[in-house]
mmCIF file of C-alpha atoms and ligand atoms in Angstrom:
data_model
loop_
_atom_site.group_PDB
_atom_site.id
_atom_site.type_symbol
_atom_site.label_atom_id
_atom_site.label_comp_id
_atom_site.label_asym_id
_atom_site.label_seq_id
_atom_site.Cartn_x
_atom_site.Cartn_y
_atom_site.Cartn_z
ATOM 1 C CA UNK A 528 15.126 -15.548 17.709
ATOM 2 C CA UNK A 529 18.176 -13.154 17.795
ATOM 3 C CA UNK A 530 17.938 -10.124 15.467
ATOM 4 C CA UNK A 531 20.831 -10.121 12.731
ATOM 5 C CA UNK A 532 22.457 -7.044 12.600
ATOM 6 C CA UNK A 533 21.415 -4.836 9.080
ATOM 7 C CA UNK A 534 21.866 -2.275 7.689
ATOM 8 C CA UNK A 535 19.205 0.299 8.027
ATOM 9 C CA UNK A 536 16.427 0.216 6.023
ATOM 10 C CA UNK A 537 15.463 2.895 3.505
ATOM 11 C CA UNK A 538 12.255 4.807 4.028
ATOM 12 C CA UNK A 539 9.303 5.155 1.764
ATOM 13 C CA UNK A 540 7.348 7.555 1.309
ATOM 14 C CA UNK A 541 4.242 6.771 -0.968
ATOM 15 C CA UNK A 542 1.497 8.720 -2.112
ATOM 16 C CA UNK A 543 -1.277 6.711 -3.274
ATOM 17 C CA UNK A 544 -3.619 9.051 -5.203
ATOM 18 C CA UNK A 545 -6.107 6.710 -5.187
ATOM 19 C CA UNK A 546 -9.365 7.957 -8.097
ATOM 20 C CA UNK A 547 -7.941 11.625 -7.759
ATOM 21 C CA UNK A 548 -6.451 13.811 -10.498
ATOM 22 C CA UNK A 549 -6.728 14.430 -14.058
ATOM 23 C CA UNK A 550 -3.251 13.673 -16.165
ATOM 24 C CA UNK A 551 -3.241 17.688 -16.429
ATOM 25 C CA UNK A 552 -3.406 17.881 -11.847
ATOM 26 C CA UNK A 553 -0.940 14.779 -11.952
ATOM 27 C CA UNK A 554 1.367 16.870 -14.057
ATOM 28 C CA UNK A 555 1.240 20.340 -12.127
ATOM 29 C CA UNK A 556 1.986 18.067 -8.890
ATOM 30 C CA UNK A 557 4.989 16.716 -10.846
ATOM 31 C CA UNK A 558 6.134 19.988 -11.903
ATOM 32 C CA UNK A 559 5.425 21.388 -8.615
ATOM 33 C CA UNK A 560 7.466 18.488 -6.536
ATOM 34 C CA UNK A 561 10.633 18.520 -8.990
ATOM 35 C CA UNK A 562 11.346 22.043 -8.176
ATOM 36 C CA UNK A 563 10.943 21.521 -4.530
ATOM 37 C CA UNK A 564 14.247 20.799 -2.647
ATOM 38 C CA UNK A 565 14.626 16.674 -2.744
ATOM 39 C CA UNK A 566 13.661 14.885 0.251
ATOM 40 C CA UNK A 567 17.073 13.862 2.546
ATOM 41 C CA UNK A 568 19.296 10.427 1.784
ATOM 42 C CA UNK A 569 17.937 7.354 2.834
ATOM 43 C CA UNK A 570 14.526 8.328 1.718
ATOM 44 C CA UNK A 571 12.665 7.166 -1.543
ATOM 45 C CA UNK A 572 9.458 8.413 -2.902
ATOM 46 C CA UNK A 573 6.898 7.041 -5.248
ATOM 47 C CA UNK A 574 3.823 8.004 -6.034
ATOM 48 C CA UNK A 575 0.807 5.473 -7.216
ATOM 49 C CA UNK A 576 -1.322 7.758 -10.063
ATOM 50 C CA UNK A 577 -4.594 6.662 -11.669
ATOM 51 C CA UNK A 578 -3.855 4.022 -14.578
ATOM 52 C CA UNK A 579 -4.405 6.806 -17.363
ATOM 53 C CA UNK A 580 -1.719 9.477 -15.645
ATOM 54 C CA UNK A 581 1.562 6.620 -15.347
ATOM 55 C CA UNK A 582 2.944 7.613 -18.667
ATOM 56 C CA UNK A 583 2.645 11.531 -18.044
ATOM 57 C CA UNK A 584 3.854 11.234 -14.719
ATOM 58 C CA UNK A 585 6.647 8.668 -15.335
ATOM 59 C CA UNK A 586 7.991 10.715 -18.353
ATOM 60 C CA UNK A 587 8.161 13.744 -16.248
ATOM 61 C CA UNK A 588 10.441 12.161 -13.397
ATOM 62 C CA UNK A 589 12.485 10.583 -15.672
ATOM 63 C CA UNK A 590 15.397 9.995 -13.670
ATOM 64 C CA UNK A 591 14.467 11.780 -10.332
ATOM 65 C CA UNK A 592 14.712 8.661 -9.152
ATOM 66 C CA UNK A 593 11.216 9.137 -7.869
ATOM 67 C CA UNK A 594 9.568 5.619 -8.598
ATOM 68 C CA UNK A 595 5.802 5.405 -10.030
ATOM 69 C CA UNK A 596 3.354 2.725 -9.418
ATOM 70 C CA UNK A 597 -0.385 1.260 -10.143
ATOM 71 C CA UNK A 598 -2.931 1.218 -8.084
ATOM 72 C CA UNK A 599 -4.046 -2.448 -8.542
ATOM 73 C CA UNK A 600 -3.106 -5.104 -11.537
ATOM 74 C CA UNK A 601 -4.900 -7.991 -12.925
ATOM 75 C CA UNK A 602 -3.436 -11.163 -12.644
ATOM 76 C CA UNK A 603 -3.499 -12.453 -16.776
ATOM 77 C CA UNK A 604 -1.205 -10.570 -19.513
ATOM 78 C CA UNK A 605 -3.628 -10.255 -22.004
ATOM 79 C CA UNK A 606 -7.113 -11.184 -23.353
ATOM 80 C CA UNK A 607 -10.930 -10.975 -23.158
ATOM 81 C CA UNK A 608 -11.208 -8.636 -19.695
ATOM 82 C CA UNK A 609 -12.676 -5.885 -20.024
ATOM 83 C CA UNK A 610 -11.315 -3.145 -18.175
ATOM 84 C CA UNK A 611 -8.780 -4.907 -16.867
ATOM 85 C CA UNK A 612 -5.236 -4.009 -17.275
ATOM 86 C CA UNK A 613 -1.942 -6.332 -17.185
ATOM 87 C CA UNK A 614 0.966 -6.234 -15.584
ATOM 88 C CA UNK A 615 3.396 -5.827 -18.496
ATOM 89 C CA UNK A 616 0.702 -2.994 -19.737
ATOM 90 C CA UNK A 617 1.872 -1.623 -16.643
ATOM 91 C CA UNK A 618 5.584 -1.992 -16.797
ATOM 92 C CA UNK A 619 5.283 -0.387 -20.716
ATOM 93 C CA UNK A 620 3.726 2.900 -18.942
ATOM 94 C CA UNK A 621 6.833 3.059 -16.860
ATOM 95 C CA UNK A 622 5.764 1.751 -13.719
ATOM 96 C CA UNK A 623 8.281 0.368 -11.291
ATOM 97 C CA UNK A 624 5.470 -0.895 -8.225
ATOM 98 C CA UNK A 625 1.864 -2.291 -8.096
ATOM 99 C CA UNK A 626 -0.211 -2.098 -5.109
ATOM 100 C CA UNK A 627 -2.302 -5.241 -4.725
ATOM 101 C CA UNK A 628 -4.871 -5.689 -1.898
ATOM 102 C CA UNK A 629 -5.665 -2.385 -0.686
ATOM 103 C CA UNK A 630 -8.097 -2.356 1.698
ATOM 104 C CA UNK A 631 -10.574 -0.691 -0.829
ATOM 105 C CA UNK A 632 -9.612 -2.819 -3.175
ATOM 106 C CA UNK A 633 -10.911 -5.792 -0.802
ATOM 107 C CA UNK A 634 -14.027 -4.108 0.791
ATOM 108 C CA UNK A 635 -15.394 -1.859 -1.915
ATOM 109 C CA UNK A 636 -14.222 -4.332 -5.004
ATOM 110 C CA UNK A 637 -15.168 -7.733 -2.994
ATOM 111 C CA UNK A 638 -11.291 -8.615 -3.366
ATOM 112 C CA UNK A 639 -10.322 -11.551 -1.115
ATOM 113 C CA UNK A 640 -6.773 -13.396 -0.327
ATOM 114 C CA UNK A 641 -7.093 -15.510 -3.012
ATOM 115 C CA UNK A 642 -7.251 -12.698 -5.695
ATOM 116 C CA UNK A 643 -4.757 -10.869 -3.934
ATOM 117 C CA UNK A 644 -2.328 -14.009 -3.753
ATOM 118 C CA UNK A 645 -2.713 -13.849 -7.613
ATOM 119 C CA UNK A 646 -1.893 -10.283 -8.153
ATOM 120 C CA UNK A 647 0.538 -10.550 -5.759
ATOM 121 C CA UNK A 648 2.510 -13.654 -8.231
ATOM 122 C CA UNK A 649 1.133 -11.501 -11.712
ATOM 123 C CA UNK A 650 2.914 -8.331 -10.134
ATOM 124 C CA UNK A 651 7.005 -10.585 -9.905
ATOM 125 C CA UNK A 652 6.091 -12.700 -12.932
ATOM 126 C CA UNK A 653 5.870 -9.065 -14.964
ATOM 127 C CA UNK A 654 9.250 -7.643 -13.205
ATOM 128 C CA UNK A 655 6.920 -4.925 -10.995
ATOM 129 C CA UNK A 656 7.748 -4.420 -7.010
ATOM 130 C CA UNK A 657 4.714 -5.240 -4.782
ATOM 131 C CA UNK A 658 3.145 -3.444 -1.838
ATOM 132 C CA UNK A 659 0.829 -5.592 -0.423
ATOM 133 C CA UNK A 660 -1.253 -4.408 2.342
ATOM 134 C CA UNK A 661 -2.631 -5.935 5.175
ATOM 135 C CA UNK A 662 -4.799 -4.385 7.627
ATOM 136 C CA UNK A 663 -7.825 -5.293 10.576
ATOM 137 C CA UNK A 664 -11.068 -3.516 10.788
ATOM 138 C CA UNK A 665 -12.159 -1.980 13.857
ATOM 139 C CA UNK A 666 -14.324 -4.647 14.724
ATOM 140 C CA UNK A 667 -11.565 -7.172 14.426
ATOM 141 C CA UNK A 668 -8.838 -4.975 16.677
ATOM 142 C CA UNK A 669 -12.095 -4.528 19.284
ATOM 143 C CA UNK A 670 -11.855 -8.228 19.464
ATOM 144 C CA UNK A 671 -8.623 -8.973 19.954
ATOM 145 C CA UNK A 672 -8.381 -10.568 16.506
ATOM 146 C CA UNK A 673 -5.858 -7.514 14.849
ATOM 147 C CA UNK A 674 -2.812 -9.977 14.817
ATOM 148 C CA UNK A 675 -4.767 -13.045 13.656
ATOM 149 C CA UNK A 676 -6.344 -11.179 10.704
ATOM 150 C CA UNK A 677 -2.980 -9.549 9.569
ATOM 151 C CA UNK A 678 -1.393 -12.869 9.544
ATOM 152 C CA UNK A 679 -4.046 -14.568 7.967
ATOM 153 C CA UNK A 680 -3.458 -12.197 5.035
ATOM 154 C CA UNK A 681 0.071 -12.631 5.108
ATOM 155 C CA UNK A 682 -0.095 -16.145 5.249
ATOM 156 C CA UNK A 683 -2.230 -16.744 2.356
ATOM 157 C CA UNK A 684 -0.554 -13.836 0.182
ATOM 158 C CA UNK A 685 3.117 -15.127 0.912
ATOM 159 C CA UNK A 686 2.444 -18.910 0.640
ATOM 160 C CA UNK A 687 3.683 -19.338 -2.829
ATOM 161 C CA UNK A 688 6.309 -16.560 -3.032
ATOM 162 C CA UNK A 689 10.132 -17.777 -2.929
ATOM 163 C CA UNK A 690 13.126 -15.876 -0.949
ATOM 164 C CA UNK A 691 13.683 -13.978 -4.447
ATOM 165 C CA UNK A 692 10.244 -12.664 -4.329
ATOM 166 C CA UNK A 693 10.335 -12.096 -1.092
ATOM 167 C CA UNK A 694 13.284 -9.810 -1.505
ATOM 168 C CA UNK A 695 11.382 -7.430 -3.691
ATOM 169 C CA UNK A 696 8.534 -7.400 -1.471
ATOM 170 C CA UNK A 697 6.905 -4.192 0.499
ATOM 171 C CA UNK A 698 4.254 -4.535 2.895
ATOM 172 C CA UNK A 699 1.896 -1.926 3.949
ATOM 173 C CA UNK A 700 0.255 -2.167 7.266
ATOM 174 C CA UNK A 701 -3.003 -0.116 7.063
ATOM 175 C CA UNK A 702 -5.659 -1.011 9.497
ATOM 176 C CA UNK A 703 -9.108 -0.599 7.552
ATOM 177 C CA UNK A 704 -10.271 1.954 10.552
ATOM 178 C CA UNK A 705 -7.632 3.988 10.083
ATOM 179 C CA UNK A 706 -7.931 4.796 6.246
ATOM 180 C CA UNK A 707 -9.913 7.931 5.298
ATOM 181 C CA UNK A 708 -10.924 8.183 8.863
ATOM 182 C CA UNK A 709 -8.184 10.941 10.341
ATOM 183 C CA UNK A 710 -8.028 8.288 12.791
ATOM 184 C CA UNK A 711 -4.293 6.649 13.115
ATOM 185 C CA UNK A 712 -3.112 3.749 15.132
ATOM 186 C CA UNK A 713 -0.772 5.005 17.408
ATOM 187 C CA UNK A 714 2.855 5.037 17.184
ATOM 188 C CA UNK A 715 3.413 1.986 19.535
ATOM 189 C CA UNK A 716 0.407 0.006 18.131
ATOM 190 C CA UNK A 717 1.537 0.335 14.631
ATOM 191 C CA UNK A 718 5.154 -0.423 15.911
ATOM 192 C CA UNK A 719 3.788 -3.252 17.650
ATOM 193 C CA UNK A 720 1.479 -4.573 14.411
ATOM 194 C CA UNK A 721 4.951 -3.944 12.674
ATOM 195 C CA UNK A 722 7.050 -6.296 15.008
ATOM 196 C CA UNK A 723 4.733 -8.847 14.577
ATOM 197 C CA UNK A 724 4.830 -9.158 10.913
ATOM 198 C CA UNK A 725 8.313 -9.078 10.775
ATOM 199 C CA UNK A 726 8.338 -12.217 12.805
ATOM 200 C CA UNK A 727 6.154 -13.784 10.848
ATOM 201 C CA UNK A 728 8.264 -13.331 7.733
ATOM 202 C CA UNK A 729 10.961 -14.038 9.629
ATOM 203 C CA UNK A 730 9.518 -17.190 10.966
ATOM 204 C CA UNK A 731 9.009 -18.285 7.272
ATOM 205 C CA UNK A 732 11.665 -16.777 5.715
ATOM 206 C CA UNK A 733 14.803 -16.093 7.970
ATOM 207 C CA UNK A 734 17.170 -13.077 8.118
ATOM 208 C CA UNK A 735 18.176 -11.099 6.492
ATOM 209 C CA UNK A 736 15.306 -11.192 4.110
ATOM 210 C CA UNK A 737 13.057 -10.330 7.398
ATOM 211 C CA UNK A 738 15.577 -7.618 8.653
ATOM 212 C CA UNK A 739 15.276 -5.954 5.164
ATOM 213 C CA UNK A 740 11.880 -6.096 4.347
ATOM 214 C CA UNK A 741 10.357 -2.519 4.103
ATOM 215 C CA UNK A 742 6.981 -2.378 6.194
ATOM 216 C CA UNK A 743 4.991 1.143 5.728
ATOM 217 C CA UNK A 744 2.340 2.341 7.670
ATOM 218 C CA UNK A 745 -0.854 3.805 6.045
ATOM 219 C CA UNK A 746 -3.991 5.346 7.453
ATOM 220 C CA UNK A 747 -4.634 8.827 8.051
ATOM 221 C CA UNK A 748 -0.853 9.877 7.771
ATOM 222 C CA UNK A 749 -0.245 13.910 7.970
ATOM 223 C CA UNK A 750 2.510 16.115 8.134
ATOM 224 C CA UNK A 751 1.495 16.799 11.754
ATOM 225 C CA UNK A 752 1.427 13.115 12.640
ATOM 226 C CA UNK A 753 3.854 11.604 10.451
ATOM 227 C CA UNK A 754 7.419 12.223 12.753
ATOM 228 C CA UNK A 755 5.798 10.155 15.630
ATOM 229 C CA UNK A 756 5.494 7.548 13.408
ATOM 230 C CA UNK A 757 8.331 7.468 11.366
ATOM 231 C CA UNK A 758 10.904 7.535 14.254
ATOM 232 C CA UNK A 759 9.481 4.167 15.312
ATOM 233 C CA UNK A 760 12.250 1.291 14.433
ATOM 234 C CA UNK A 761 9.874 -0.957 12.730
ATOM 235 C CA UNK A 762 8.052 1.739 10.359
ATOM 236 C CA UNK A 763 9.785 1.970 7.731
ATOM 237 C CA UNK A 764 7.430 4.223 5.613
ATOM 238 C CA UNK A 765 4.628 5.599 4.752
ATOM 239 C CA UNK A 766 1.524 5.010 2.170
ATOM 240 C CA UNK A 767 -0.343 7.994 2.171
ATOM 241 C CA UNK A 768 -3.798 8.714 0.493
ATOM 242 C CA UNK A 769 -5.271 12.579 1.243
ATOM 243 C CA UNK A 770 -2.726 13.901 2.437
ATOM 244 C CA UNK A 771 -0.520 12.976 -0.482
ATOM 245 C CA UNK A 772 -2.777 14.969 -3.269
ATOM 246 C CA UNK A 773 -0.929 18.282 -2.555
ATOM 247 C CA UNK A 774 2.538 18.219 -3.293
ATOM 248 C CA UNK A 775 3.747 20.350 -0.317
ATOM 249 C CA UNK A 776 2.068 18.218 2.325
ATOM 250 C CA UNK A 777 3.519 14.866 0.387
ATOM 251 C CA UNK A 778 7.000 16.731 0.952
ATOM 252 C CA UNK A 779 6.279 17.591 4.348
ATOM 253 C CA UNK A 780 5.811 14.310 5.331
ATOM 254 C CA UNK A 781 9.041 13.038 3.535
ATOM 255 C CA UNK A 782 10.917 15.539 5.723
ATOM 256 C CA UNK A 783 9.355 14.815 8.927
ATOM 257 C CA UNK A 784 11.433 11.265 9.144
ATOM 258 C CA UNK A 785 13.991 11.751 11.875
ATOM 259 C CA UNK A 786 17.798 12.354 10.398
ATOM 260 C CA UNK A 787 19.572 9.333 11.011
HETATM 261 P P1 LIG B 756 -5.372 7.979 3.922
HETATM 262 O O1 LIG B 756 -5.247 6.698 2.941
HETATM 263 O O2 LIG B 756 -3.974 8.491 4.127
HETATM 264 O O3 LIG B 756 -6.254 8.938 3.192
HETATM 265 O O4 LIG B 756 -5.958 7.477 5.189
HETATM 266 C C1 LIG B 756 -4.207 5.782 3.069
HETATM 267 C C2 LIG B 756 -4.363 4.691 2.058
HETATM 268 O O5 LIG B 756 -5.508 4.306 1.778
HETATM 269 O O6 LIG B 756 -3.386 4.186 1.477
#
């Protein structure tokens, strides 16, 4: 299929805290990245707190026009679940984003597609913006099964979305080996991971919704490693955990994306 022309997609840069940081460490970070020079045009940022640090850290940037997200969402508003909390809780705590199937999310938490597919619909239904990521385990990429497992996720998570949702969507490719691990894919296999789930949004849903569509890469992202990724066409971001907890190395990534 011929590639519409488009015009060129925003990065993001996303740090995804993940059970790190007090509200008091969340706010010093803050403090610490608003007097920092901002990152350069064409580049967002948005960081993904623990539940209890959104309102601190969403007061703070106010309009920096840094974006905030959650970490995960449950799929009903309201009502008997314990521990749980809702996507228009989340939206009240001025949250713009949701992540929904992290890989820790499915292998530590026992998530599966079909949980994911409902966070996924509970995240548009309550006005947030989605990440959803997708990723292989090692012992899927050793056999030859990467592609097949990504699309399998994408598949079930984007069966029941419309072109509207679609629109609002982020995906984040994060192969599971790569997370934690200081191992990264390498620039042309994440490129080439990247590629292929473009097509297979655009096989479903068509340009320019495909040509759009922001896909980060996450695992293991650095300062030292995150220029050779972010220069490739298809990556067009990244979700960082570690090295996202210090403010300076969150930065540092932000300004290794080539100047277009
Ligand atoms: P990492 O985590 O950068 O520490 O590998 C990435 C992620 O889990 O989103």
């Amino acid at each position: 299929m011929r590639n519409q022309v488009h015009m060129p997609r925003r990065k993001l840069i996303a740090a995804n805290w993940k059970m790190n940081k007090t509200i008091s460490e969340a706010v010093s970070f803050v403090e610490r990245l608003k007097s920092s020079p901002a990152p350069q045009p064409g580049c967002d940022l948005l960081i993904f707190p623990p539940f209890i640090a959104i309102p601190a850290v969403a007061r703070l940037l106010g309009d920096t026009g840094v974006a905030v997200g959650a970490q995960d969402i449950f799929w009903e508003n309201e009502g008997a679940f314990t521990g749980e909390i809702s996507g228009p809780m989340i939206r009240d705590a001025g949250a713009e984003y949701a992540l929904i199937g992290h890989s820790e999310r499915r292998h530590v938490f026992g998530e599966n597609d079909e949980t994911v597919a409902r966070k996924l619909m509970a995240t548009f239904a309550s006005g947030l913006r989605p990440i959803l990521c997708v990723g292989e385990t090692l012992e899927e990429r050793e056999a030859g099964e990467a592609e097949s497992t990504v699309e399998k996720q994408l598949r079930s998570a984007l069966s029941a979305l419309s072109r509207e949702n679609v629109k609002r969507l982020v995906i984040a490719y994060e192969p599971v080996w790569a997370i934690g691990t200081g191992r990264t894919a390498t620039p042309d296999d994440a490129e080439q991971m990247h590629a292929f789930i473009r097509r297979f949004v655009r096989g479903v849903f068509g340009d320019p919704i495909a040509g759009e569509l922001i896909i980060q890469y996450g695992g293991s992202v650095k300062p030292d490693n995150a220029a050779s990724l972010l220069e490739m066409e298809e990556i067009d971001g990244a979700l960082v955990g570690g090295a996202s907890l210090d403010a300076d190395s969150f930065l540092a990534i932000a300004g290794a994306i080539p100047r277009q």
